[in-house]
Amino acid sequence: MAKKSISEIDPLGKVVLMRVDFNVPQDDSGTITDDRRIRMALPSIESVLKRGGKLVLVSHLGRPKGKGPEPEFTLRPTAARLSELLSMPVSFATDTIGADAELKIGQLKNGEVTVLENLRFNTGEKDGDPIFAQKLANWADLYCNDAFGTCHRTDASMVAVPRAMGTKPKVVGFLVAKEIEYLSEAIANPKRPFVAILGGAKVSDKIKVIKNLLGICDKVLIGGAMAYTFSLAQGGRTGKSLVEQDKVGLAKELIALGGSKLVLPVDTHIGNSFSSDCQKQVIKSGAIPDGWEGLDIGPETSQLYAQLLRDAMTVVWNGPMGVFEMPPFDAGTKAVAEAIAKSHAISIIGGGDSAAAIEQLGYADQVSHVSTGGGASLEMLEGNRFEAVDILDDK
Ligand code: AMP
């Protein structure tokens, strides 16, 4: 059932506790190198502020030990960055359930915002501790989850806090609502043909996604290193390609399950070492000589996949077709990105490397949705439900 949105509640004069994903990358000096996650939360943040809410933002950053403050994981730079983006002051509390949080929340006037320190400085966050959660919930009149990247987790701020809110409203933010719309609803009722394209390093990471998508897609195209495990399963030669010997049986099962729905590369771009300036050749799949490794799909496969993607009405993409960080082995990934951008399909790009690739290539604004969550988007594509979302109020 659809969840109640932040737009459907009146935050005027209320304290809104919003779980965001400000887990941004930083360099050694603590400078934020990519503020996309902060910018993605702006619609929900601005919606509360414009309507006179008193906004309290909570997030985790990195993996601190949970035993108190660790300077390299402080959220203070994110408050400064948010202040620049909103062109208004943003206060920062040096704790989450302590005296400074109480002070900063108490000082909020309507339309003002504060950021609390890293939730994971408390062991209670990762442990899902109900006492920690109750203290956080006590700050607020309303709870909003706009942290899609953490939705597959059951950390206190994701599950125990909304539970501790009791009958007080608990809603989704715009970002989480959009992610669910694409990664769950668009996939549940797809326009056909529905084509999924999956790549990346390991079959083992994507087994559940492949199985789930084989049940609902018209075609599932395979690329990346995991294609070589499938090639082994078909009795092919894979040289020194990255393969998972212990997953060959499973690949055989998926081939049998998929039948003509499962499409494997017909050719591959190989090198004699893992580097851009290695010797290279293009050969048929399953014929990689000893001492050589597969580093990308070949041009014939690129063309075949591009054609299937161009004709699709719904596309889901997760994982690169080759070692896209190392030209010329980025060619397959580029061809796929371009075909998706040119298609008229509803196109959904999973988080992680495929999202990075589509951004780098400048096609992000030509697709329907680029997910902000790597692990979370993969779990949604596996067909999993998230407790952190289920627990929120229905429309
Ligand atoms: P994943 O995190 O599973 O989506 O995998 C992404 C990684 O897989 C990227 O760093 C790619 O360089 C890597 N990858 C893709 N194809 C190959 C390949 N043929 N050989 C080695 N690594 C690959």
Tab-separated table of C-alpha atoms and ligand atoms in Angstrom:
chain	number	residue	atom	x	y	z
A	1	MET	CA	0.000	0.000	0.000
A	2	ALA	CA	1.229	3.525	-0.757
A	3	LYS	CA	2.707	5.374	2.176
A	4	LYS	CA	1.669	8.772	3.501
A	5	SER	CA	3.980	11.489	2.210
A	6	ILE	CA	5.551	14.467	3.925
A	7	SER	CA	3.397	16.624	1.640
A	8	GLU	CA	0.246	15.291	3.324
A	9	ILE	CA	1.024	16.460	6.840
A	10	ASP	CA	1.021	19.968	8.292
A	11	PRO	CA	4.377	20.657	9.962
A	12	LEU	CA	3.602	24.238	11.089
A	13	GLY	CA	5.110	24.755	14.534
A	14	LYS	CA	5.861	21.033	14.875
A	15	VAL	CA	9.227	19.385	15.483
A	16	VAL	CA	9.873	17.102	12.501
A	17	LEU	CA	12.527	14.426	13.000
A	18	MET	CA	13.759	13.546	9.516
A	19	ARG	CA	16.087	10.590	8.887
A	20	VAL	CA	18.235	11.572	5.903
A	21	ASP	CA	21.213	9.911	4.226
A	22	PHE	CA	24.052	12.417	4.644
A	23	ASN	CA	26.650	9.649	4.383
A	24	VAL	CA	28.664	11.714	1.888
A	25	PRO	CA	32.175	10.977	0.616
A	26	GLN	CA	34.890	13.254	2.046
A	27	ASP	CA	38.605	13.691	1.380
A	28	ASP	CA	41.317	13.404	4.048
A	29	SER	CA	40.794	17.014	5.120
A	30	GLY	CA	37.066	16.425	5.707
A	31	THR	CA	35.949	18.346	2.599
A	32	ILE	CA	32.810	16.872	1.022
A	33	THR	CA	33.742	15.583	-2.447
A	34	ASP	CA	30.203	14.791	-3.633
A	35	ASP	CA	27.144	16.420	-2.038
A	36	ARG	CA	24.548	14.609	-4.177
A	37	ARG	CA	23.000	12.867	-1.178
A	38	ILE	CA	22.439	16.208	0.570
A	39	ARG	CA	20.983	17.756	-2.583
A	40	MET	CA	18.643	14.771	-3.081
A	41	ALA	CA	17.113	15.405	0.350
A	42	LEU	CA	16.484	19.107	-0.353
A	43	PRO	CA	12.889	18.750	-1.656
A	44	SER	CA	11.736	17.184	1.634
A	45	ILE	CA	13.830	19.574	3.745
A	46	GLU	CA	12.561	22.665	1.925
A	47	SER	CA	8.979	21.433	2.022
A	48	VAL	CA	9.064	21.290	5.844
A	49	LEU	CA	10.896	24.601	6.247
A	50	LYS	CA	8.642	26.523	3.849
A	51	ARG	CA	5.586	25.325	5.736
A	52	GLY	CA	6.965	26.476	9.102
A	53	GLY	CA	8.179	23.186	10.573
A	54	LYS	CA	11.033	22.955	13.082
A	55	LEU	CA	13.306	20.472	11.361
A	56	VAL	CA	15.718	18.082	13.091
A	57	LEU	CA	17.905	16.095	10.690
A	58	VAL	CA	19.538	12.825	11.718
A	59	SER	CA	21.909	10.606	9.729
A	60	HIS	CA	24.858	8.291	10.002
A	61	LEU	CA	28.240	8.910	8.361
A	62	GLY	CA	30.739	6.120	7.731
A	63	ARG	CA	31.369	3.309	10.153
A	64	PRO	CA	32.438	4.691	13.535
A	65	LYS	CA	32.856	2.205	16.382
A	66	GLY	CA	29.764	3.379	18.285
A	67	LYS	CA	31.706	4.331	21.392
A	68	GLY	CA	31.395	8.098	21.245
A	69	PRO	CA	32.647	10.884	18.955
A	70	GLU	CA	35.312	10.173	16.315
A	71	PRO	CA	36.332	13.444	14.614
A	72	GLU	CA	36.714	11.931	11.120
A	73	PHE	CA	33.052	10.862	11.156
A	74	THR	CA	31.451	14.074	12.375
A	75	LEU	CA	28.412	15.345	10.474
A	76	ARG	CA	29.387	18.986	11.113
A	77	PRO	CA	30.578	19.551	7.471
A	78	THR	CA	27.195	18.390	6.171
A	79	ALA	CA	25.437	21.069	8.263
A	80	ALA	CA	27.755	23.691	6.759
A	81	ARG	CA	27.105	22.402	3.234
A	82	LEU	CA	23.345	22.340	3.825
A	83	SER	CA	23.519	25.919	5.061
A	84	GLU	CA	25.164	26.936	1.748
A	85	LEU	CA	22.582	25.044	-0.292
A	86	LEU	CA	19.634	26.557	1.616
A	87	SER	CA	21.242	30.017	1.943
A	88	MET	CA	20.243	30.124	5.597
A	89	PRO	CA	21.825	29.266	8.952
A	90	VAL	CA	21.793	25.586	9.938
A	91	SER	CA	22.698	24.833	13.551
A	92	PHE	CA	24.588	21.723	14.586
A	93	ALA	CA	24.287	19.706	17.805
A	94	THR	CA	27.361	17.838	19.005
A	95	ASP	CA	25.266	14.918	20.290
A	96	THR	CA	22.008	13.144	19.413
A	97	ILE	CA	20.134	12.430	22.651
A	98	GLY	CA	22.136	14.692	24.978
A	99	ALA	CA	22.132	18.244	26.313
A	100	ASP	CA	23.342	19.936	23.117
A	101	ALA	CA	20.621	18.284	21.002
A	102	GLU	CA	18.045	19.408	23.591
A	103	LEU	CA	19.420	22.958	23.453
A	104	LYS	CA	19.562	23.202	19.628
A	105	ILE	CA	16.107	21.658	19.168
A	106	GLY	CA	14.685	23.952	21.874
A	107	GLN	CA	16.118	26.996	20.090
A	108	LEU	CA	14.453	26.167	16.754
A	109	LYS	CA	11.877	28.674	15.533
A	110	ASN	CA	9.344	27.821	12.844
A	111	GLY	CA	11.119	27.293	9.498
A	112	GLU	CA	14.541	26.606	11.072
A	113	VAL	CA	16.716	23.507	10.899
A	114	THR	CA	19.346	21.742	12.981
A	115	VAL	CA	21.561	18.745	12.197
A	116	LEU	CA	22.335	16.322	15.036
A	117	GLU	CA	25.709	14.535	15.313
A	118	ASN	CA	26.348	11.118	13.727
A	119	LEU	CA	23.779	8.588	14.993
A	120	ARG	CA	26.389	5.838	14.908
A	121	PHE	CA	28.426	7.475	17.680
A	122	ASN	CA	25.865	5.659	19.865
A	123	THR	CA	25.920	1.831	20.007
A	124	GLY	CA	22.128	2.012	20.210
A	125	GLU	CA	21.860	2.998	16.551
A	126	LYS	CA	23.289	-0.204	15.032
A	127	ASP	CA	21.800	-2.350	17.823
A	128	GLY	CA	18.303	-0.999	17.214
A	129	ASP	CA	18.133	-0.156	20.936
A	130	PRO	CA	14.551	0.831	21.931
A	131	ILE	CA	15.711	3.107	24.780
A	132	PHE	CA	17.971	5.109	22.447
A	133	ALA	CA	15.131	5.147	19.902
A	134	GLN	CA	12.580	6.392	22.454
A	135	LYS	CA	14.854	9.305	23.405
A	136	LEU	CA	15.146	10.318	19.747
A	137	ALA	CA	11.419	9.909	19.167
A	138	ASN	CA	10.690	12.080	22.220
A	139	TRP	CA	12.222	15.100	20.457
A	140	ALA	CA	9.591	15.029	17.748
A	141	ASP	CA	5.925	15.491	16.855
A	142	LEU	CA	6.395	13.937	13.403
A	143	TYR	CA	8.842	11.440	11.879
A	144	CYS	CA	9.892	11.371	8.235
A	145	ASN	CA	12.085	8.772	6.506
A	146	ASP	CA	13.936	10.200	3.496
A	147	ALA	CA	17.052	8.014	3.785
A	148	PHE	CA	16.636	5.582	0.909
A	149	GLY	CA	20.278	4.414	1.025
A	150	THR	CA	19.639	3.008	4.524
A	151	CYS	CA	16.086	1.668	4.001
A	152	HIS	CA	17.256	-1.957	3.786
A	153	ARG	CA	18.728	-1.684	7.280
A	154	THR	CA	17.005	-2.049	10.629
A	155	ASP	CA	19.103	0.518	12.525
A	156	ALA	CA	17.303	2.250	15.405
A	157	SER	CA	16.640	5.465	13.476
A	158	MET	CA	15.038	3.453	10.653
A	159	VAL	CA	12.759	1.072	12.560
A	160	ALA	CA	12.812	1.471	16.363
A	161	VAL	CA	12.367	5.267	16.193
A	162	PRO	CA	9.215	5.237	14.008
A	163	ARG	CA	7.925	2.419	16.222
A	164	ALA	CA	8.626	4.553	19.325
A	165	MET	CA	6.654	7.429	17.786
A	166	GLY	CA	3.499	5.491	18.674
A	167	THR	CA	0.453	7.223	17.196
A	168	LYS	CA	2.369	10.336	16.099
A	169	PRO	CA	2.594	10.643	12.282
A	170	LYS	CA	5.398	8.798	10.469
A	171	VAL	CA	5.702	9.466	6.766
A	172	VAL	CA	7.970	9.035	3.733
A	173	GLY	CA	9.962	11.897	2.233
A	174	PHE	CA	9.965	12.698	-1.485
A	175	LEU	CA	13.177	10.800	-2.218
A	176	VAL	CA	12.047	7.541	-0.626
A	177	ALA	CA	8.637	7.886	-2.287
A	178	LYS	CA	10.288	8.292	-5.708
A	179	GLU	CA	12.613	5.330	-5.174
A	180	ILE	CA	9.675	3.109	-4.206
A	181	GLU	CA	7.638	4.346	-7.164
A	182	TYR	CA	10.334	3.252	-9.602
A	183	LEU	CA	12.041	0.304	-7.935
A	184	SER	CA	8.889	-1.373	-6.755
A	185	GLU	CA	5.705	-0.066	-8.382
A	186	ALA	CA	7.034	0.437	-11.947
A	187	ILE	CA	8.497	-3.053	-11.792
A	188	ALA	CA	5.335	-4.629	-10.393
A	189	ASN	CA	3.267	-3.321	-13.334
A	190	PRO	CA	5.833	-2.914	-16.106
A	191	LYS	CA	5.198	-1.677	-19.621
A	192	ARG	CA	6.468	-4.409	-21.931
A	193	PRO	CA	8.847	-5.432	-23.283
A	194	PHE	CA	10.556	-5.256	-19.892
A	195	VAL	CA	14.320	-5.764	-20.210
A	196	ALA	CA	16.770	-6.005	-17.313
A	197	ILE	CA	20.501	-5.727	-17.843
A	198	LEU	CA	22.780	-6.959	-15.101
A	199	GLY	CA	26.551	-6.811	-14.875
A	200	GLY	CA	29.264	-6.403	-12.298
A	201	ALA	CA	31.854	-8.596	-10.746
A	202	LYS	CA	30.071	-11.541	-9.178
A	203	VAL	CA	27.083	-13.772	-9.898
A	204	SER	CA	26.843	-14.456	-6.174
A	205	ASP	CA	25.927	-10.799	-5.472
A	206	LYS	CA	23.113	-10.846	-8.016
A	207	ILE	CA	21.586	-14.347	-7.790
A	208	LYS	CA	18.416	-13.201	-6.053
A	209	VAL	CA	18.035	-10.227	-8.410
A	210	ILE	CA	18.452	-12.471	-11.476
A	211	LYS	CA	15.923	-14.985	-10.110
A	212	ASN	CA	13.369	-12.313	-9.227
A	213	LEU	CA	13.746	-10.478	-12.535
A	214	LEU	CA	13.578	-13.699	-14.584
A	215	GLY	CA	10.112	-14.091	-13.054
A	216	ILE	CA	8.884	-10.690	-14.261
A	217	CYS	CA	11.044	-9.540	-17.213
A	218	ASP	CA	10.814	-10.478	-20.872
A	219	LYS	CA	14.622	-10.548	-21.185
A	220	VAL	CA	17.508	-10.503	-18.713
A	221	LEU	CA	20.799	-9.526	-20.374
A	222	ILE	CA	24.026	-10.490	-18.632
A	223	GLY	CA	27.390	-8.715	-18.814
A	224	GLY	CA	30.421	-7.997	-16.638
A	225	ALA	CA	32.689	-10.594	-15.113
A	226	MET	CA	29.711	-12.676	-14.018
A	227	ALA	CA	29.111	-13.574	-17.670
A	228	TYR	CA	32.268	-15.722	-17.535
A	229	THR	CA	30.846	-17.901	-14.758
A	230	PHE	CA	27.839	-18.491	-17.020
A	231	SER	CA	30.250	-19.254	-19.864
A	232	LEU	CA	31.982	-21.883	-17.697
A	233	ALA	CA	28.564	-23.373	-16.937
A	234	GLN	CA	28.045	-23.805	-20.693
A	235	GLY	CA	31.391	-25.600	-20.994
A	236	GLY	CA	33.206	-22.550	-22.370
A	237	ARG	CA	36.874	-21.628	-21.884
A	238	THR	CA	37.404	-18.531	-19.732
A	239	GLY	CA	41.225	-18.292	-19.455
A	240	LYS	CA	42.178	-16.296	-16.386
A	241	SER	CA	38.924	-14.282	-16.303
A	242	LEU	CA	37.373	-13.446	-12.948
A	243	VAL	CA	35.061	-16.418	-12.355
A	244	GLU	CA	33.374	-18.040	-9.364
A	245	GLN	CA	34.089	-21.776	-9.703
A	246	ASP	CA	31.769	-22.570	-6.810
A	247	LYS	CA	28.843	-20.831	-8.513
A	248	VAL	CA	28.981	-22.798	-11.778
A	249	GLY	CA	26.211	-25.147	-10.601
A	250	LEU	CA	24.064	-22.188	-9.749
A	251	ALA	CA	24.738	-20.557	-13.110
A	252	LYS	CA	23.568	-23.806	-14.766
A	253	GLU	CA	20.351	-23.612	-12.735
A	254	LEU	CA	19.768	-20.002	-13.796
A	255	ILE	CA	20.378	-20.895	-17.454
A	256	ALA	CA	17.797	-23.678	-17.192
A	257	LEU	CA	15.354	-21.446	-15.321
A	258	GLY	CA	15.766	-18.533	-17.727
A	259	GLY	CA	15.549	-20.395	-21.038
A	260	SER	CA	15.402	-17.899	-23.898
A	261	LYS	CA	14.762	-15.043	-21.456
A	262	LEU	CA	18.354	-15.158	-20.225
A	263	VAL	CA	20.652	-13.581	-22.814
A	264	LEU	CA	24.419	-14.102	-22.537
A	265	PRO	CA	27.226	-12.295	-24.419
A	266	VAL	CA	28.108	-13.680	-27.854
A	267	ASP	CA	31.578	-12.134	-27.937
A	268	THR	CA	34.046	-10.652	-25.506
A	269	HIS	CA	36.910	-8.154	-25.413
A	270	ILE	CA	39.916	-9.806	-23.798
A	271	GLY	CA	43.367	-8.720	-22.649
A	272	ASN	CA	46.547	-10.546	-21.698
A	273	SER	CA	46.751	-8.585	-18.431
A	274	PHE	CA	44.527	-6.418	-16.241
A	275	SER	CA	45.595	-3.036	-17.632
A	276	SER	CA	44.626	-0.464	-20.247
A	277	ASP	CA	47.782	-1.017	-22.300
A	278	CYS	CA	47.635	-4.828	-22.424
A	279	GLN	CA	47.444	-6.738	-25.714
A	280	LYS	CA	43.813	-6.989	-26.754
A	281	GLN	CA	41.534	-9.017	-28.990
A	282	VAL	CA	37.859	-9.653	-29.556
A	283	ILE	CA	36.784	-13.275	-29.667
A	284	LYS	CA	33.650	-15.408	-29.466
A	285	SER	CA	32.329	-16.125	-25.957
A	286	GLY	CA	33.628	-19.348	-24.442
A	287	ALA	CA	36.866	-19.312	-26.431
A	288	ILE	CA	39.215	-17.323	-24.202
A	289	PRO	CA	42.776	-18.715	-24.523
A	290	ASP	CA	44.925	-19.513	-21.480
A	291	GLY	CA	46.727	-16.460	-20.142
A	292	TRP	CA	43.981	-14.075	-21.337
A	293	GLU	CA	41.056	-12.598	-19.443
A	294	GLY	CA	37.688	-11.184	-20.404
A	295	LEU	CA	37.455	-7.488	-19.551
A	296	ASP	CA	34.357	-6.310	-21.437
A	297	ILE	CA	31.511	-7.529	-23.623
A	298	GLY	CA	32.465	-7.489	-27.321
A	299	PRO	CA	31.084	-5.176	-30.040
A	300	GLU	CA	28.607	-7.731	-31.406
A	301	THR	CA	27.127	-8.168	-27.915
A	302	SER	CA	27.026	-4.378	-27.451
A	303	GLN	CA	25.003	-4.082	-30.644
A	304	LEU	CA	22.663	-6.922	-29.730
A	305	TYR	CA	22.042	-5.520	-26.228
A	306	ALA	CA	21.631	-1.964	-27.536
A	307	GLN	CA	18.949	-3.175	-29.962
A	308	LEU	CA	17.049	-5.051	-27.248
A	309	LEU	CA	17.269	-2.005	-24.943
A	310	ARG	CA	16.122	0.430	-27.625
A	311	ASP	CA	12.987	-1.657	-28.248
A	312	ALA	CA	12.146	-1.996	-24.549
A	313	MET	CA	9.377	-0.088	-22.738
A	314	THR	CA	10.774	-0.690	-19.245
A	315	VAL	CA	14.499	-1.070	-18.507
A	316	VAL	CA	16.306	-1.848	-15.281
A	317	TRP	CA	20.108	-1.680	-15.251
A	318	ASN	CA	22.440	-2.750	-12.486
A	319	GLY	CA	26.193	-3.293	-12.856
A	320	PRO	CA	28.767	-2.424	-15.541
A	321	MET	CA	29.389	-4.599	-18.616
A	322	GLY	CA	33.144	-4.655	-18.099
A	323	VAL	CA	36.005	-2.961	-16.314
A	324	PHE	CA	34.557	0.455	-17.152
A	325	GLU	CA	37.149	2.259	-15.016
A	326	MET	CA	39.848	1.129	-17.502
A	327	PRO	CA	39.417	2.259	-21.132
A	328	PRO	CA	38.957	0.816	-23.718
A	329	PHE	CA	37.103	-1.749	-21.577
A	330	ASP	CA	34.440	0.881	-20.871
A	331	ALA	CA	33.054	0.509	-24.420
A	332	GLY	CA	30.342	-2.046	-23.561
A	333	THR	CA	29.115	-0.071	-20.557
A	334	LYS	CA	29.069	3.111	-22.671
A	335	ALA	CA	27.087	1.424	-25.443
A	336	VAL	CA	24.511	0.168	-22.952
A	337	ALA	CA	24.236	3.582	-21.247
A	338	GLU	CA	23.738	5.292	-24.584
A	339	ALA	CA	21.093	2.802	-25.726
A	340	ILE	CA	19.166	3.255	-22.475
A	341	ALA	CA	19.394	7.036	-22.754
A	342	LYS	CA	18.062	6.903	-26.335
A	343	SER	CA	15.225	4.474	-25.642
A	344	HIS	CA	11.681	5.624	-24.888
A	345	ALA	CA	11.464	3.164	-22.041
A	346	ILE	CA	10.865	3.917	-18.376
A	347	SER	CA	14.502	3.480	-17.394
A	348	ILE	CA	15.646	2.695	-13.885
A	349	ILE	CA	19.331	2.722	-13.023
A	350	GLY	CA	20.358	0.880	-9.858
A	351	GLY	CA	22.684	2.675	-7.464
A	352	GLY	CA	26.436	2.092	-7.253
A	353	ASP	CA	28.578	1.646	-10.356
A	354	SER	CA	25.816	1.870	-12.980
A	355	ALA	CA	24.592	5.124	-11.424
A	356	ALA	CA	28.184	6.431	-11.450
A	357	ALA	CA	28.608	5.351	-15.095
A	358	ILE	CA	25.404	7.021	-16.300
A	359	GLU	CA	26.351	10.233	-14.459
A	360	GLN	CA	29.937	10.208	-15.773
A	361	LEU	CA	28.722	9.732	-19.334
A	362	GLY	CA	26.301	12.643	-18.988
A	363	TYR	CA	23.110	10.623	-19.549
A	364	ALA	CA	21.616	10.966	-16.052
A	365	ASP	CA	18.963	13.441	-17.216
A	366	GLN	CA	17.907	11.174	-20.100
A	367	VAL	CA	16.777	8.290	-17.889
A	368	SER	CA	13.671	8.098	-15.704
A	369	HIS	CA	15.354	7.349	-12.403
A	370	VAL	CA	18.873	6.978	-11.037
A	371	SER	CA	18.684	5.315	-7.652
A	372	THR	CA	20.612	6.834	-4.739
A	373	GLY	CA	20.990	3.531	-2.912
A	374	GLY	CA	23.369	0.743	-3.978
A	375	GLY	CA	22.494	-2.000	-1.479
A	376	ALA	CA	18.934	-0.762	-1.014
A	377	SER	CA	18.152	-0.675	-4.738
A	378	LEU	CA	19.589	-4.177	-5.203
A	379	GLU	CA	17.401	-5.477	-2.371
A	380	MET	CA	14.317	-3.860	-3.906
A	381	LEU	CA	15.148	-5.530	-7.229
A	382	GLU	CA	15.354	-8.821	-5.318
A	383	GLY	CA	11.713	-8.215	-4.406
A	384	ASN	CA	12.422	-7.639	-0.688
A	385	ARG	CA	10.174	-5.572	1.519
A	386	PHE	CA	11.712	-3.037	3.888
A	387	GLU	CA	10.573	-2.941	7.501
A	388	ALA	CA	11.733	0.695	7.632
A	389	VAL	CA	9.104	1.545	4.997
A	390	ASP	CA	6.387	-0.941	6.019
A	391	ILE	CA	6.264	0.578	9.500
A	392	LEU	CA	5.300	4.046	8.192
A	393	ASP	CA	1.704	5.301	7.950
A	394	ASP	CA	-0.365	4.209	4.973
A	395	LYS	CA	-2.089	6.845	2.852
B	1	AMP	P1	29.614	-4.782	-8.871
B	1	AMP	O1	30.051	-4.002	-7.660
B	1	AMP	O2	29.338	-6.203	-8.606
B	1	AMP	O3	28.510	-4.075	-9.634
B	1	AMP	O4	30.875	-4.821	-9.815
B	1	AMP	C1	31.456	-3.693	-10.358
B	1	AMP	C2	32.883	-3.975	-10.650
B	1	AMP	O5	32.969	-5.091	-11.500
B	1	AMP	C3	33.571	-2.830	-11.344
B	1	AMP	O6	34.615	-2.350	-10.531
B	1	AMP	C4	34.120	-3.474	-12.613
B	1	AMP	O7	35.438	-3.064	-12.921
B	1	AMP	C5	34.119	-4.944	-12.279
B	1	AMP	N1	34.084	-5.766	-13.474
B	1	AMP	C6	33.164	-5.745	-14.448
B	1	AMP	N2	33.511	-6.597	-15.438
B	1	AMP	C7	34.687	-7.149	-15.096
B	1	AMP	C8	35.547	-8.089	-15.700
B	1	AMP	N3	35.255	-8.625	-16.891
B	1	AMP	N4	36.674	-8.453	-15.040
B	1	AMP	C9	36.958	-7.897	-13.838
B	1	AMP	N5	36.184	-7.017	-13.208
B	1	AMP	C10	35.059	-6.637	-13.829
